[in-house]
Amino acid sequence: MLIETFADLICPWCYIGKRRLDRALAQRPTLRAEIRWQPFQLNPDMPKGGMSRDDYLSAKFGGAERARQIYRVVEDTAARDGLPLLLDRIPRTPNSFDAHRLVRIAGRHGVANAMADALFAAYFVDGVDIGDLDALASVAAGVGLDFGETRRQLGSDAESASVLAADALARQMGLQAVPCYIFNRRYALSGAQEPASFLPLLDLGSAEPENLSVVSG
């Protein structure tokens, strides 16, 4: 079964949603699933170097206090799922384009899913600036890729065209928010759903691609 995951690496709901999909897949141990990461930038106009967290929160939510009110729901949800989420450790909100490129680079070595997990943890637990190329290469080394070679690729335009094309395709499909999971290019489930919500779609593992039906929540 092909499961295309449209997400942004700086999106806390995508972080939660990925863990919930993993939990759902654990309940279907005989299902042969291919998880294919698809990039989506929530902030496509973010400066290349990102911006300070305080400036970002002020621009997006009108200030840190309002942001804290909004993020409290996210933090409570993550806590119930046993997922560490330490937003106060994040000093900068990065441009996530290069992090998406890194997931694609990791995919060449068969570790895209592990790379996504590592990048989520680096950002939401350790407060790493995942827009910084050296930081990204260090995260890559943690999943077994060579630091120097990965840093060289990140310094080039490797996978830039594919990330831009995939992000554009998502918008052409009408995606305006993430996460969104598309199963066998036929059914889509949007939002960080509970694991049980994934199960009926996982059970359609033998379905052939047809028209896309979206289930939101």
PDB file of C-alpha atoms in Angstrom:
ATOM      1  CA  MET A   1       0.000   0.000   0.000  1.00  0.00           C
ATOM      2  CA  LEU A   2       1.298   3.433  -0.922  1.00  0.00           C
ATOM      3  CA  ILE A   3       0.793   6.100   1.748  1.00  0.00           C
ATOM      4  CA  GLU A   4       1.813   9.586   0.648  1.00  0.00           C
ATOM      5  CA  THR A   5       2.349  11.878   3.605  1.00  0.00           C
ATOM      6  CA  PHE A   6       1.992  15.574   2.868  1.00  0.00           C
ATOM      7  CA  ALA A   7       3.496  17.462   5.790  1.00  0.00           C
ATOM      8  CA  ASP A   8       5.834  20.220   6.903  1.00  0.00           C
ATOM      9  CA  LEU A   9       8.724  19.457   9.226  1.00  0.00           C
ATOM     10  CA  ILE A  10       8.010  22.534  11.357  1.00  0.00           C
ATOM     11  CA  CYS A  11       4.323  21.672  11.825  1.00  0.00           C
ATOM     12  CA  PRO A  12       3.556  20.264  15.297  1.00  0.00           C
ATOM     13  CA  TRP A  13       0.352  18.615  14.087  1.00  0.00           C
ATOM     14  CA  CYS A  14       2.395  16.825  11.406  1.00  0.00           C
ATOM     15  CA  TYR A  15       4.747  15.618  14.138  1.00  0.00           C
ATOM     16  CA  ILE A  16       1.802  14.275  16.121  1.00  0.00           C
ATOM     17  CA  GLY A  17       0.112  12.871  13.029  1.00  0.00           C
ATOM     18  CA  LYS A  18       3.181  10.925  11.978  1.00  0.00           C
ATOM     19  CA  ARG A  19       3.384   9.226  15.360  1.00  0.00           C
ATOM     20  CA  ARG A  20      -0.310   8.354  15.156  1.00  0.00           C
ATOM     21  CA  LEU A  21       0.065   6.857  11.676  1.00  0.00           C
ATOM     22  CA  ASP A  22       2.987   4.796  12.958  1.00  0.00           C
ATOM     23  CA  ARG A  23       0.822   3.544  15.824  1.00  0.00           C
ATOM     24  CA  ALA A  24      -1.955   2.623  13.393  1.00  0.00           C
ATOM     25  CA  LEU A  25       0.480   0.746  11.152  1.00  0.00           C
ATOM     26  CA  ALA A  26       1.698  -1.199  14.177  1.00  0.00           C
ATOM     27  CA  GLN A  27      -1.848  -2.534  14.488  1.00  0.00           C
ATOM     28  CA  ARG A  28      -1.656  -3.897  10.942  1.00  0.00           C
ATOM     29  CA  PRO A  29       1.666  -5.762  11.087  1.00  0.00           C
ATOM     30  CA  THR A  30       1.014  -7.788   7.929  1.00  0.00           C
ATOM     31  CA  LEU A  31       0.302  -4.745   5.776  1.00  0.00           C
ATOM     32  CA  ARG A  32       3.100  -3.951   3.347  1.00  0.00           C
ATOM     33  CA  ALA A  33       3.103  -0.166   3.352  1.00  0.00           C
ATOM     34  CA  GLU A  34       5.360   2.215   1.491  1.00  0.00           C
ATOM     35  CA  ILE A  35       5.471   5.602   3.229  1.00  0.00           C
ATOM     36  CA  ARG A  36       6.340   8.298   0.721  1.00  0.00           C
ATOM     37  CA  TRP A  37       7.133  11.732   2.139  1.00  0.00           C
ATOM     38  CA  GLN A  38       5.667  14.649   0.188  1.00  0.00           C
ATOM     39  CA  PRO A  39       6.817  18.185   1.047  1.00  0.00           C
ATOM     40  CA  PHE A  40       4.493  21.057   1.839  1.00  0.00           C
ATOM     41  CA  GLN A  41       5.740  24.428   3.098  1.00  0.00           C
ATOM     42  CA  LEU A  42       3.367  26.173   5.452  1.00  0.00           C
ATOM     43  CA  ASN A  43       5.463  29.325   5.111  1.00  0.00           C
ATOM     44  CA  PRO A  44       6.687  29.339   1.496  1.00  0.00           C
ATOM     45  CA  ASP A  45       7.635  33.028   1.753  1.00  0.00           C
ATOM     46  CA  MET A  46       9.796  32.531   4.846  1.00  0.00           C
ATOM     47  CA  PRO A  47      13.211  34.214   4.445  1.00  0.00           C
ATOM     48  CA  LYS A  48      15.974  31.779   3.528  1.00  0.00           C
ATOM     49  CA  GLY A  49      17.573  32.189   6.954  1.00  0.00           C
ATOM     50  CA  GLY A  50      14.284  31.924   8.827  1.00  0.00           C
ATOM     51  CA  MET A  51      13.365  34.409  11.545  1.00  0.00           C
ATOM     52  CA  SER A  52      13.409  34.653  15.297  1.00  0.00           C
ATOM     53  CA  ARG A  53      10.672  32.702  17.010  1.00  0.00           C
ATOM     54  CA  ASP A  54       9.304  35.824  18.710  1.00  0.00           C
ATOM     55  CA  ASP A  55       9.050  37.687  15.397  1.00  0.00           C
ATOM     56  CA  TYR A  56       7.369  34.696  13.781  1.00  0.00           C
ATOM     57  CA  LEU A  57       4.802  34.312  16.546  1.00  0.00           C
ATOM     58  CA  SER A  58       4.042  38.030  16.463  1.00  0.00           C
ATOM     59  CA  ALA A  59       3.507  37.959  12.700  1.00  0.00           C
ATOM     60  CA  LYS A  60       1.454  34.751  12.647  1.00  0.00           C
ATOM     61  CA  PHE A  61      -0.553  34.961  15.864  1.00  0.00           C
ATOM     62  CA  GLY A  62      -0.270  38.560  17.016  1.00  0.00           C
ATOM     63  CA  GLY A  63       2.175  37.848  19.816  1.00  0.00           C
ATOM     64  CA  ALA A  64       3.699  35.249  22.070  1.00  0.00           C
ATOM     65  CA  GLU A  65       0.804  35.160  24.544  1.00  0.00           C
ATOM     66  CA  ARG A  66      -1.770  34.436  21.856  1.00  0.00           C
ATOM     67  CA  ALA A  67       0.570  31.807  20.419  1.00  0.00           C
ATOM     68  CA  ARG A  68       0.893  30.158  23.830  1.00  0.00           C
ATOM     69  CA  GLN A  69      -2.886  29.873  24.059  1.00  0.00           C
ATOM     70  CA  ILE A  70      -3.046  28.232  20.642  1.00  0.00           C
ATOM     71  CA  TYR A  71      -0.083  25.935  21.212  1.00  0.00           C
ATOM     72  CA  ARG A  72      -1.358  24.798  24.597  1.00  0.00           C
ATOM     73  CA  VAL A  73      -3.844  22.559  22.783  1.00  0.00           C
ATOM     74  CA  VAL A  74      -1.016  21.106  20.690  1.00  0.00           C
ATOM     75  CA  GLU A  75       1.163  20.522  23.752  1.00  0.00           C
ATOM     76  CA  ASP A  76      -1.675  18.866  25.656  1.00  0.00           C
ATOM     77  CA  THR A  77      -2.392  16.585  22.686  1.00  0.00           C
ATOM     78  CA  ALA A  78       1.274  15.621  22.352  1.00  0.00           C
ATOM     79  CA  ALA A  79       1.484  14.928  26.082  1.00  0.00           C
ATOM     80  CA  ARG A  80      -1.521  12.593  25.929  1.00  0.00           C
ATOM     81  CA  ASP A  81       0.222  10.747  23.094  1.00  0.00           C
ATOM     82  CA  GLY A  82       3.425  10.469  25.122  1.00  0.00           C
ATOM     83  CA  LEU A  83       5.230  12.599  22.530  1.00  0.00           C
ATOM     84  CA  PRO A  84       7.852  15.134  23.685  1.00  0.00           C
ATOM     85  CA  LEU A  85       7.134  18.645  22.424  1.00  0.00           C
ATOM     86  CA  LEU A  86       9.325  21.422  23.817  1.00  0.00           C
ATOM     87  CA  LEU A  87       8.308  24.524  21.906  1.00  0.00           C
ATOM     88  CA  ASP A  88      10.086  26.882  24.309  1.00  0.00           C
ATOM     89  CA  ARG A  89      13.416  25.465  23.120  1.00  0.00           C
ATOM     90  CA  ILE A  90      12.897  26.723  19.562  1.00  0.00           C
ATOM     91  CA  PRO A  91      14.827  29.994  19.093  1.00  0.00           C
ATOM     92  CA  ARG A  92      14.168  30.393  15.367  1.00  0.00           C
ATOM     93  CA  THR A  93      11.465  29.376  12.931  1.00  0.00           C
ATOM     94  CA  PRO A  94      13.344  28.113   9.868  1.00  0.00           C
ATOM     95  CA  ASN A  95      12.605  27.994   6.216  1.00  0.00           C
ATOM     96  CA  SER A  96      11.893  24.272   5.853  1.00  0.00           C
ATOM     97  CA  PHE A  97      12.826  23.935   2.177  1.00  0.00           C
ATOM     98  CA  ASP A  98      16.273  22.455   2.781  1.00  0.00           C
ATOM     99  CA  ALA A  99      14.916  20.055   5.406  1.00  0.00           C
ATOM    100  CA  HIS A 100      12.475  18.756   2.798  1.00  0.00           C
ATOM    101  CA  ARG A 101      15.391  18.365   0.397  1.00  0.00           C
ATOM    102  CA  LEU A 102      17.218  16.347   3.048  1.00  0.00           C
ATOM    103  CA  VAL A 103      14.305  13.921   3.366  1.00  0.00           C
ATOM    104  CA  ARG A 104      14.443  13.412  -0.404  1.00  0.00           C
ATOM    105  CA  ILE A 105      18.217  12.878  -0.250  1.00  0.00           C
ATOM    106  CA  ALA A 106      17.700  10.367   2.553  1.00  0.00           C
ATOM    107  CA  GLY A 107      15.132   8.603   0.412  1.00  0.00           C
ATOM    108  CA  ARG A 108      17.887   7.655  -2.034  1.00  0.00           C
ATOM    109  CA  HIS A 109      19.360   5.580   0.801  1.00  0.00           C
ATOM    110  CA  GLY A 110      16.018   4.135   1.936  1.00  0.00           C
ATOM    111  CA  VAL A 111      15.870   6.143   5.174  1.00  0.00           C
ATOM    112  CA  ALA A 112      13.417   8.939   4.363  1.00  0.00           C
ATOM    113  CA  ASN A 113      11.027   7.892   7.123  1.00  0.00           C
ATOM    114  CA  ALA A 114      13.825   7.750   9.695  1.00  0.00           C
ATOM    115  CA  MET A 115      15.064  11.135   8.521  1.00  0.00           C
ATOM    116  CA  ALA A 116      11.635  12.700   8.979  1.00  0.00           C
ATOM    117  CA  ASP A 117      11.494  11.287  12.512  1.00  0.00           C
ATOM    118  CA  ALA A 118      14.976  12.635  13.242  1.00  0.00           C
ATOM    119  CA  LEU A 119      14.152  16.094  11.913  1.00  0.00           C
ATOM    120  CA  PHE A 120      10.934  16.298  13.911  1.00  0.00           C
ATOM    121  CA  ALA A 121      12.823  15.328  17.070  1.00  0.00           C
ATOM    122  CA  ALA A 122      15.663  17.753  16.337  1.00  0.00           C
ATOM    123  CA  TYR A 123      13.243  20.640  15.924  1.00  0.00           C
ATOM    124  CA  PHE A 124      10.511  19.934  18.460  1.00  0.00           C
ATOM    125  CA  VAL A 125      12.621  18.354  21.206  1.00  0.00           C
ATOM    126  CA  ASP A 126      16.110  19.820  20.836  1.00  0.00           C
ATOM    127  CA  GLY A 127      15.279  23.192  19.275  1.00  0.00           C
ATOM    128  CA  VAL A 128      17.712  22.665  16.387  1.00  0.00           C
ATOM    129  CA  ASP A 129      17.558  25.180  13.547  1.00  0.00           C
ATOM    130  CA  ILE A 130      16.655  22.759  10.764  1.00  0.00           C
ATOM    131  CA  GLY A 131      17.131  25.507   8.207  1.00  0.00           C
ATOM    132  CA  ASP A 132      20.882  25.494   8.874  1.00  0.00           C
ATOM    133  CA  LEU A 133      22.798  23.256   6.459  1.00  0.00           C
ATOM    134  CA  ASP A 134      25.426  22.157   8.977  1.00  0.00           C
ATOM    135  CA  ALA A 135      22.710  21.290  11.479  1.00  0.00           C
ATOM    136  CA  LEU A 136      20.864  19.305   8.826  1.00  0.00           C
ATOM    137  CA  ALA A 137      24.006  17.356   7.922  1.00  0.00           C
ATOM    138  CA  SER A 138      24.482  16.536  11.615  1.00  0.00           C
ATOM    139  CA  VAL A 139      20.928  15.202  11.834  1.00  0.00           C
ATOM    140  CA  ALA A 140      21.613  13.148   8.719  1.00  0.00           C
ATOM    141  CA  ALA A 141      24.717  11.662  10.306  1.00  0.00           C
ATOM    142  CA  GLY A 142      22.527  10.506  13.174  1.00  0.00           C
ATOM    143  CA  VAL A 143      20.583   8.235  10.819  1.00  0.00           C
ATOM    144  CA  GLY A 144      23.689   6.839   9.179  1.00  0.00           C
ATOM    145  CA  LEU A 145      24.396   9.201   6.275  1.00  0.00           C
ATOM    146  CA  ASP A 146      27.857  10.629   5.733  1.00  0.00           C
ATOM    147  CA  PHE A 147      28.104  14.155   7.144  1.00  0.00           C
ATOM    148  CA  GLY A 148      30.477  15.511   4.505  1.00  0.00           C
ATOM    149  CA  GLU A 149      28.679  14.070   1.505  1.00  0.00           C
ATOM    150  CA  THR A 150      25.288  15.151   2.821  1.00  0.00           C
ATOM    151  CA  ARG A 151      26.592  18.660   3.498  1.00  0.00           C
ATOM    152  CA  ARG A 152      27.966  18.795  -0.043  1.00  0.00           C
ATOM    153  CA  GLN A 153      24.612  17.810  -1.516  1.00  0.00           C
ATOM    154  CA  LEU A 154      22.757  20.311   0.631  1.00  0.00           C
ATOM    155  CA  GLY A 155      25.143  23.000  -0.596  1.00  0.00           C
ATOM    156  CA  SER A 156      24.121  22.187  -4.163  1.00  0.00           C
ATOM    157  CA  ASP A 157      20.657  22.270  -5.703  1.00  0.00           C
ATOM    158  CA  ALA A 158      20.107  18.545  -5.084  1.00  0.00           C
ATOM    159  CA  GLU A 159      16.382  17.688  -4.975  1.00  0.00           C
ATOM    160  CA  SER A 160      15.371  21.364  -5.190  1.00  0.00           C
ATOM    161  CA  ALA A 161      13.346  20.843  -8.351  1.00  0.00           C
ATOM    162  CA  SER A 162      11.571  17.774  -6.972  1.00  0.00           C
ATOM    163  CA  VAL A 163      10.620  19.537  -3.735  1.00  0.00           C
ATOM    164  CA  LEU A 164       9.275  22.546  -5.632  1.00  0.00           C
ATOM    165  CA  ALA A 165       7.313  20.300  -7.986  1.00  0.00           C
ATOM    166  CA  ALA A 166       5.801  18.224  -5.182  1.00  0.00           C
ATOM    167  CA  ASP A 167       4.825  21.306  -3.175  1.00  0.00           C
ATOM    168  CA  ALA A 168       3.228  22.859  -6.261  1.00  0.00           C
ATOM    169  CA  LEU A 169       1.332  19.638  -6.982  1.00  0.00           C
ATOM    170  CA  ALA A 170      -0.060  19.605  -3.451  1.00  0.00           C
ATOM    171  CA  ARG A 171      -1.431  23.099  -3.909  1.00  0.00           C
ATOM    172  CA  GLN A 172      -2.885  22.207  -7.300  1.00  0.00           C
ATOM    173  CA  MET A 173      -4.654  19.322  -5.570  1.00  0.00           C
ATOM    174  CA  GLY A 174      -6.245  21.874  -3.247  1.00  0.00           C
ATOM    175  CA  LEU A 175      -4.244  21.163  -0.099  1.00  0.00           C
ATOM    176  CA  GLN A 176      -4.183  24.200   2.141  1.00  0.00           C
ATOM    177  CA  ALA A 177      -3.190  22.596   5.412  1.00  0.00           C
ATOM    178  CA  VAL A 178      -1.241  19.579   6.598  1.00  0.00           C
ATOM    179  CA  PRO A 179      -0.873  16.810   7.544  1.00  0.00           C
ATOM    180  CA  CYS A 180      -2.735  14.990   4.820  1.00  0.00           C
ATOM    181  CA  TYR A 181      -2.359  11.287   4.051  1.00  0.00           C
ATOM    182  CA  ILE A 182      -3.258   9.823   0.676  1.00  0.00           C
ATOM    183  CA  PHE A 183      -3.750   6.062   0.428  1.00  0.00           C
ATOM    184  CA  ASN A 184      -3.061   4.356  -2.895  1.00  0.00           C
ATOM    185  CA  ARG A 185      -3.771   7.713  -4.551  1.00  0.00           C
ATOM    186  CA  ARG A 186      -7.444   7.086  -3.963  1.00  0.00           C
ATOM    187  CA  TYR A 187      -8.459   8.137  -0.451  1.00  0.00           C
ATOM    188  CA  ALA A 188      -7.146  10.991   1.667  1.00  0.00           C
ATOM    189  CA  LEU A 189      -7.313  11.614   5.383  1.00  0.00           C
ATOM    190  CA  SER A 190      -6.545  15.115   6.585  1.00  0.00           C
ATOM    191  CA  GLY A 191      -5.470  16.232  10.022  1.00  0.00           C
ATOM    192  CA  ALA A 192      -3.638  14.576  12.904  1.00  0.00           C
ATOM    193  CA  GLN A 193      -6.280  11.890  13.320  1.00  0.00           C
ATOM    194  CA  GLU A 194      -6.400   9.320  16.104  1.00  0.00           C
ATOM    195  CA  PRO A 195      -4.804   5.964  15.137  1.00  0.00           C
ATOM    196  CA  ALA A 196      -8.232   4.326  14.878  1.00  0.00           C
ATOM    197  CA  SER A 197      -9.184   6.727  12.082  1.00  0.00           C
ATOM    198  CA  PHE A 198      -6.415   5.344   9.891  1.00  0.00           C
ATOM    199  CA  LEU A 199      -7.419   1.709  10.247  1.00  0.00           C
ATOM    200  CA  PRO A 200     -10.348   1.561   7.772  1.00  0.00           C
ATOM    201  CA  LEU A 201      -8.145   3.124   5.116  1.00  0.00           C
ATOM    202  CA  LEU A 202      -5.242   0.829   5.875  1.00  0.00           C
ATOM    203  CA  ASP A 203      -7.654  -2.066   5.367  1.00  0.00           C
ATOM    204  CA  LEU A 204      -8.201  -0.843   1.817  1.00  0.00           C
ATOM    205  CA  GLY A 205      -4.612  -1.780   1.027  1.00  0.00           C
ATOM    206  CA  SER A 206      -5.577  -3.662  -2.116  1.00  0.00           C
ATOM    207  CA  ALA A 207      -7.644  -0.825  -3.611  1.00  0.00           C
ATOM    208  CA  GLU A 208      -6.669   0.369  -7.065  1.00  0.00           C
ATOM    209  CA  PRO A 209      -6.037   4.092  -7.699  1.00  0.00           C
ATOM    210  CA  GLU A 210      -9.195   5.851  -8.813  1.00  0.00           C
ATOM    211  CA  ASN A 211     -10.697   9.239  -8.042  1.00  0.00           C
ATOM    212  CA  LEU A 212      -9.568  10.841  -4.822  1.00  0.00           C
ATOM    213  CA  SER A 213     -12.001  10.990  -1.906  1.00  0.00           C
ATOM    214  CA  VAL A 214     -11.092  13.185   1.044  1.00  0.00           C
ATOM    215  CA  VAL A 215     -12.001  12.393   4.648  1.00  0.00           C
ATOM    216  CA  SER A 216     -11.316  15.337   6.944  1.00  0.00           C
ATOM    217  CA  GLY A 217     -11.580  15.845  10.619  1.00  0.00           C
TER     218      GLY A 217
END
